[in-house]
Short mmCIF file of C-alpha atoms in Angstrom, two decimals:
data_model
loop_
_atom_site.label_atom_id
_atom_site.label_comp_id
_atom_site.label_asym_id
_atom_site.label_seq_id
_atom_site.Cartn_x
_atom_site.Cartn_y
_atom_site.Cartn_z
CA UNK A 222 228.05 -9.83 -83.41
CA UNK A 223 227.97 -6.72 -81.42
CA UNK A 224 231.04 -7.76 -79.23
CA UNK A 225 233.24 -8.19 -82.75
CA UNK A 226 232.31 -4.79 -84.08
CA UNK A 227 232.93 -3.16 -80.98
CA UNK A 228 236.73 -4.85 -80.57
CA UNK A 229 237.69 -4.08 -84.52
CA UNK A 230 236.36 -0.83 -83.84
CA UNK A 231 238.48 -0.08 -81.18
CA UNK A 232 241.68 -1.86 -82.71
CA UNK A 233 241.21 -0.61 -86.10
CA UNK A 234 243.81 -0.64 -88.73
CA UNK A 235 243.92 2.75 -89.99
CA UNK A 236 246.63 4.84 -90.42
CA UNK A 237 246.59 7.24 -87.28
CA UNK A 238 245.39 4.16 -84.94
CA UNK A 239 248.22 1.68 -86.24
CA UNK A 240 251.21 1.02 -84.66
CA UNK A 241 252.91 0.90 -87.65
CA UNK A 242 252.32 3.47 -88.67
CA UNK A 243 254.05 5.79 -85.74
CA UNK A 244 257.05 3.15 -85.80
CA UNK A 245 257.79 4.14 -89.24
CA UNK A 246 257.45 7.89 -88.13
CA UNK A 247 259.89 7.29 -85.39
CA UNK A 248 262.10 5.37 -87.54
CA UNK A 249 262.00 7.99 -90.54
CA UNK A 250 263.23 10.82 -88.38
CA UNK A 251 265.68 8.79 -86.34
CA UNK A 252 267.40 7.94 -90.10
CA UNK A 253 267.04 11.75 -91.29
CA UNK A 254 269.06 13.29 -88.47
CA UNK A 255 271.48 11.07 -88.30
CA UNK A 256 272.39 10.71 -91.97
CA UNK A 257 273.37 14.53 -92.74
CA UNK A 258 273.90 14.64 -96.25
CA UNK A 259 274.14 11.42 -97.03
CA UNK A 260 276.93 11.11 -94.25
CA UNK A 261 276.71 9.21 -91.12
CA UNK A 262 276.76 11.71 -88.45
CA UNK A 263 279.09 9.66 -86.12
CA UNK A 264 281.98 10.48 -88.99
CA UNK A 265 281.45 14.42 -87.93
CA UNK A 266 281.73 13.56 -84.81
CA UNK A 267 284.81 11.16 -85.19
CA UNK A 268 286.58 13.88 -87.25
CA UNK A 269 286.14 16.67 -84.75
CA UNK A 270 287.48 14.37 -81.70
CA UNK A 271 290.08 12.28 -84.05
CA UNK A 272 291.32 14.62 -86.68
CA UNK A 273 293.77 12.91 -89.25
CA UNK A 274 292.62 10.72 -91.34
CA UNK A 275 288.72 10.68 -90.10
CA UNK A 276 288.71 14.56 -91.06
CA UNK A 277 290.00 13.24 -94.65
CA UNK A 278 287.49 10.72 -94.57
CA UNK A 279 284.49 12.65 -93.82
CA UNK A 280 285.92 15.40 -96.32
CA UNK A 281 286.04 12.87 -99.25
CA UNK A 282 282.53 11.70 -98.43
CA UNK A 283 281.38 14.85 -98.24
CA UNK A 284 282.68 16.10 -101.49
CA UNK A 285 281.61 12.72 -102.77
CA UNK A 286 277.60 13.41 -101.74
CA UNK A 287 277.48 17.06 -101.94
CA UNK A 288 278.69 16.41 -105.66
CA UNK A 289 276.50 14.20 -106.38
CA UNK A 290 273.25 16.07 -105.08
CA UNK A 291 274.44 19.00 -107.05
CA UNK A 292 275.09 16.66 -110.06
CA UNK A 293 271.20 15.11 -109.79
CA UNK A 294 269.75 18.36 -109.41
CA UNK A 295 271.47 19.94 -112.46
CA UNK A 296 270.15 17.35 -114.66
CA UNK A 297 267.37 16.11 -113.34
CA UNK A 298 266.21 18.74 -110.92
CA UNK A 299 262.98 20.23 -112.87
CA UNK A 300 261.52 16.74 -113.03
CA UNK A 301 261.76 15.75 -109.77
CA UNK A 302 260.70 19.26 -108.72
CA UNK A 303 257.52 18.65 -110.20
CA UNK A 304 256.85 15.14 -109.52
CA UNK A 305 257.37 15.74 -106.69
CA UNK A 306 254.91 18.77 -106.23
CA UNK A 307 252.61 16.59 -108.39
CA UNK A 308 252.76 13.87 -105.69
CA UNK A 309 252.36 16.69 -103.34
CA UNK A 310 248.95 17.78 -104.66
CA UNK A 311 247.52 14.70 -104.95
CA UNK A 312 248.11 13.74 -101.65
CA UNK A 313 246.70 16.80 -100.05
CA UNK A 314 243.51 16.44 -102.39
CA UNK A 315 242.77 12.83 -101.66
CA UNK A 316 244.18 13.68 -97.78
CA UNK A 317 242.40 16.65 -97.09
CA UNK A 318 239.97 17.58 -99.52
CA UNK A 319 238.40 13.92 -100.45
CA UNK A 320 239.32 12.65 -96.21
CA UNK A 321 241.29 9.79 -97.21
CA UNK A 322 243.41 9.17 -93.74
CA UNK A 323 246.37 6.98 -96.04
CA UNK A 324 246.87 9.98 -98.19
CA UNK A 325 246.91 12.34 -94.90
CA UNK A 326 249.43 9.93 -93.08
CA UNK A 327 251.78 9.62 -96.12
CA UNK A 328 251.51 13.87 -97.04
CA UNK A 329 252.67 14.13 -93.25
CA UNK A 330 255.41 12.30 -93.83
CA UNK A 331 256.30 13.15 -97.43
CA UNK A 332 255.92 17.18 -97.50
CA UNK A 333 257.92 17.25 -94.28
CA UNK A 334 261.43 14.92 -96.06
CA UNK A 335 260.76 17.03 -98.85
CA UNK A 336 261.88 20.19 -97.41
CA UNK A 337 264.71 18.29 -95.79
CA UNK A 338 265.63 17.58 -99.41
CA UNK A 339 265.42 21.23 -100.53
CA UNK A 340 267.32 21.58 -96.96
CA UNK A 341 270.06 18.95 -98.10
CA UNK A 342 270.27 20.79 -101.68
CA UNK A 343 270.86 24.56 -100.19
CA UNK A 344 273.63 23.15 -98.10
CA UNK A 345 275.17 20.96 -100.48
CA UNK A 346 275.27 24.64 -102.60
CA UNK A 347 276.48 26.14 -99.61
CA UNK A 348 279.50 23.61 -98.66
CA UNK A 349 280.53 23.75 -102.73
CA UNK A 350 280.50 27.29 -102.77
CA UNK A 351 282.83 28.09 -100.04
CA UNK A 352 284.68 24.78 -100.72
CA UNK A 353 284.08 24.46 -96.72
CA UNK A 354 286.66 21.76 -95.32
CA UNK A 355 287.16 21.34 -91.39
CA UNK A 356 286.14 23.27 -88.87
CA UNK A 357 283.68 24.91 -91.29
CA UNK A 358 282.26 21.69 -92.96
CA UNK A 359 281.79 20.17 -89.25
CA UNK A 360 280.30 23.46 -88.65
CA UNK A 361 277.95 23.52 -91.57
CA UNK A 362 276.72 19.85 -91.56
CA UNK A 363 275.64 20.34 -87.55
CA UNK A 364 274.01 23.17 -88.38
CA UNK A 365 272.23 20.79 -90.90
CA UNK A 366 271.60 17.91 -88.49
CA UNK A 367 269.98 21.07 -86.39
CA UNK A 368 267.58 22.07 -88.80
CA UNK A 369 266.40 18.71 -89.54
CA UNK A 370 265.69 18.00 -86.32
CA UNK A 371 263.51 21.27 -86.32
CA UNK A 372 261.80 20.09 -88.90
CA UNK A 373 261.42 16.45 -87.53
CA UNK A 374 259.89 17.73 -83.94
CA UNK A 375 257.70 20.12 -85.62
CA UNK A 376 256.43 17.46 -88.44
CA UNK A 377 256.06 15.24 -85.12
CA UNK A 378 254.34 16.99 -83.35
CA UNK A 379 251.93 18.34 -85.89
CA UNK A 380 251.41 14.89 -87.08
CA UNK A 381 250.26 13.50 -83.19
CA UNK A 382 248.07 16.31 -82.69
CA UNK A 383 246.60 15.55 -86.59
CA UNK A 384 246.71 11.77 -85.79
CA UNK A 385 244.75 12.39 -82.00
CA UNK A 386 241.92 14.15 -83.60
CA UNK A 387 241.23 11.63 -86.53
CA UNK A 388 241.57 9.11 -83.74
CA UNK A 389 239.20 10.67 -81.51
CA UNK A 390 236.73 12.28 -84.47
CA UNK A 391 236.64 9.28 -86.36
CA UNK A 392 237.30 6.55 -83.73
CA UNK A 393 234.88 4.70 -81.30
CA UNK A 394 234.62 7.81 -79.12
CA UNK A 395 233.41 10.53 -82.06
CA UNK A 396 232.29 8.52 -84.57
#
């Protein structure tokens, strides 16, 4: 009986200790740098080397997303704000407070993509305002891929250190 503890201790299924868990991680990042805005950001690329009619194309999706954001947040923006912050909350008090690793692994993803969403809304404001087209919109949506890569190494990183010391703490070594 000993023997079967010891393995399902070691291989345990919790959040921080699942493989799963750090694919989706991986995955989640690898998706929110390389869709700026909604945008692939192969079409920036394409329209800075190509010109012509991939410029118009990234233009019209551009203006098609940025437009939409904009739309979403005007009518709907207060609600999601605090659902969102609601969500928020309750995640860091059933994380942190009440040590429920799910909650901790799911705020470490969540509060992280939401200020890639407050991010994506500033810049959609930003590309509107100044009615940015060419070298300016290529400009401002690498700038954006930029920043959410920031964000991404630094959510990362905090999240393997975090994810290290519940493994260790809580594991078969600390606990």
């Amino acid at each position: 009986m000993d023997w079967y503890q010891t393995l399902f201790e070691l291989i345990d299924m919790r959040s921080f200790s699942n493989l799963w868990f750090w694919i989706v991680l991986a995955v989640t990042w690898s998706t929110a740098s390389h869709w700026v805005l909604g945008v692939p950001y192969d079409m920036v690329l394409r329209a800075r080397r190509q010109g012509a009619q991939a410029e118009v194309d990234l233009e019209d999706m551009v203006r098609i997303n940025v437009n939409r954001l904009l739309f979403i947040a005007q009518v709907s923006g207060l609600w999601i704000l605090g659902f969102a912050c609601f969500g928020l909350t309750m995640l860091v008090l059933l994380g942190f407070v009440y040590g429920m690793e799910f909650a901790q692994a799911v705020f470490l993803l969540a509060f992280p993509l939401s200020l890639i969403g407050a991010l994506s809304l500033s810049t959609a404001r930003l590309i509107q305002s100044e009615s940015a087209t060419g070298e300016r919109l290529r400009k401002r949506l690498t700038r954006h891929r930029l920043y959410t890569q920031i964000i991404g190494m630094v959510s990362i990183f905090v999240t393997a250190i975090w994810g290290m010391y519940q493994n260790v703490a809580l594991g078969p070594l600390g606990g």
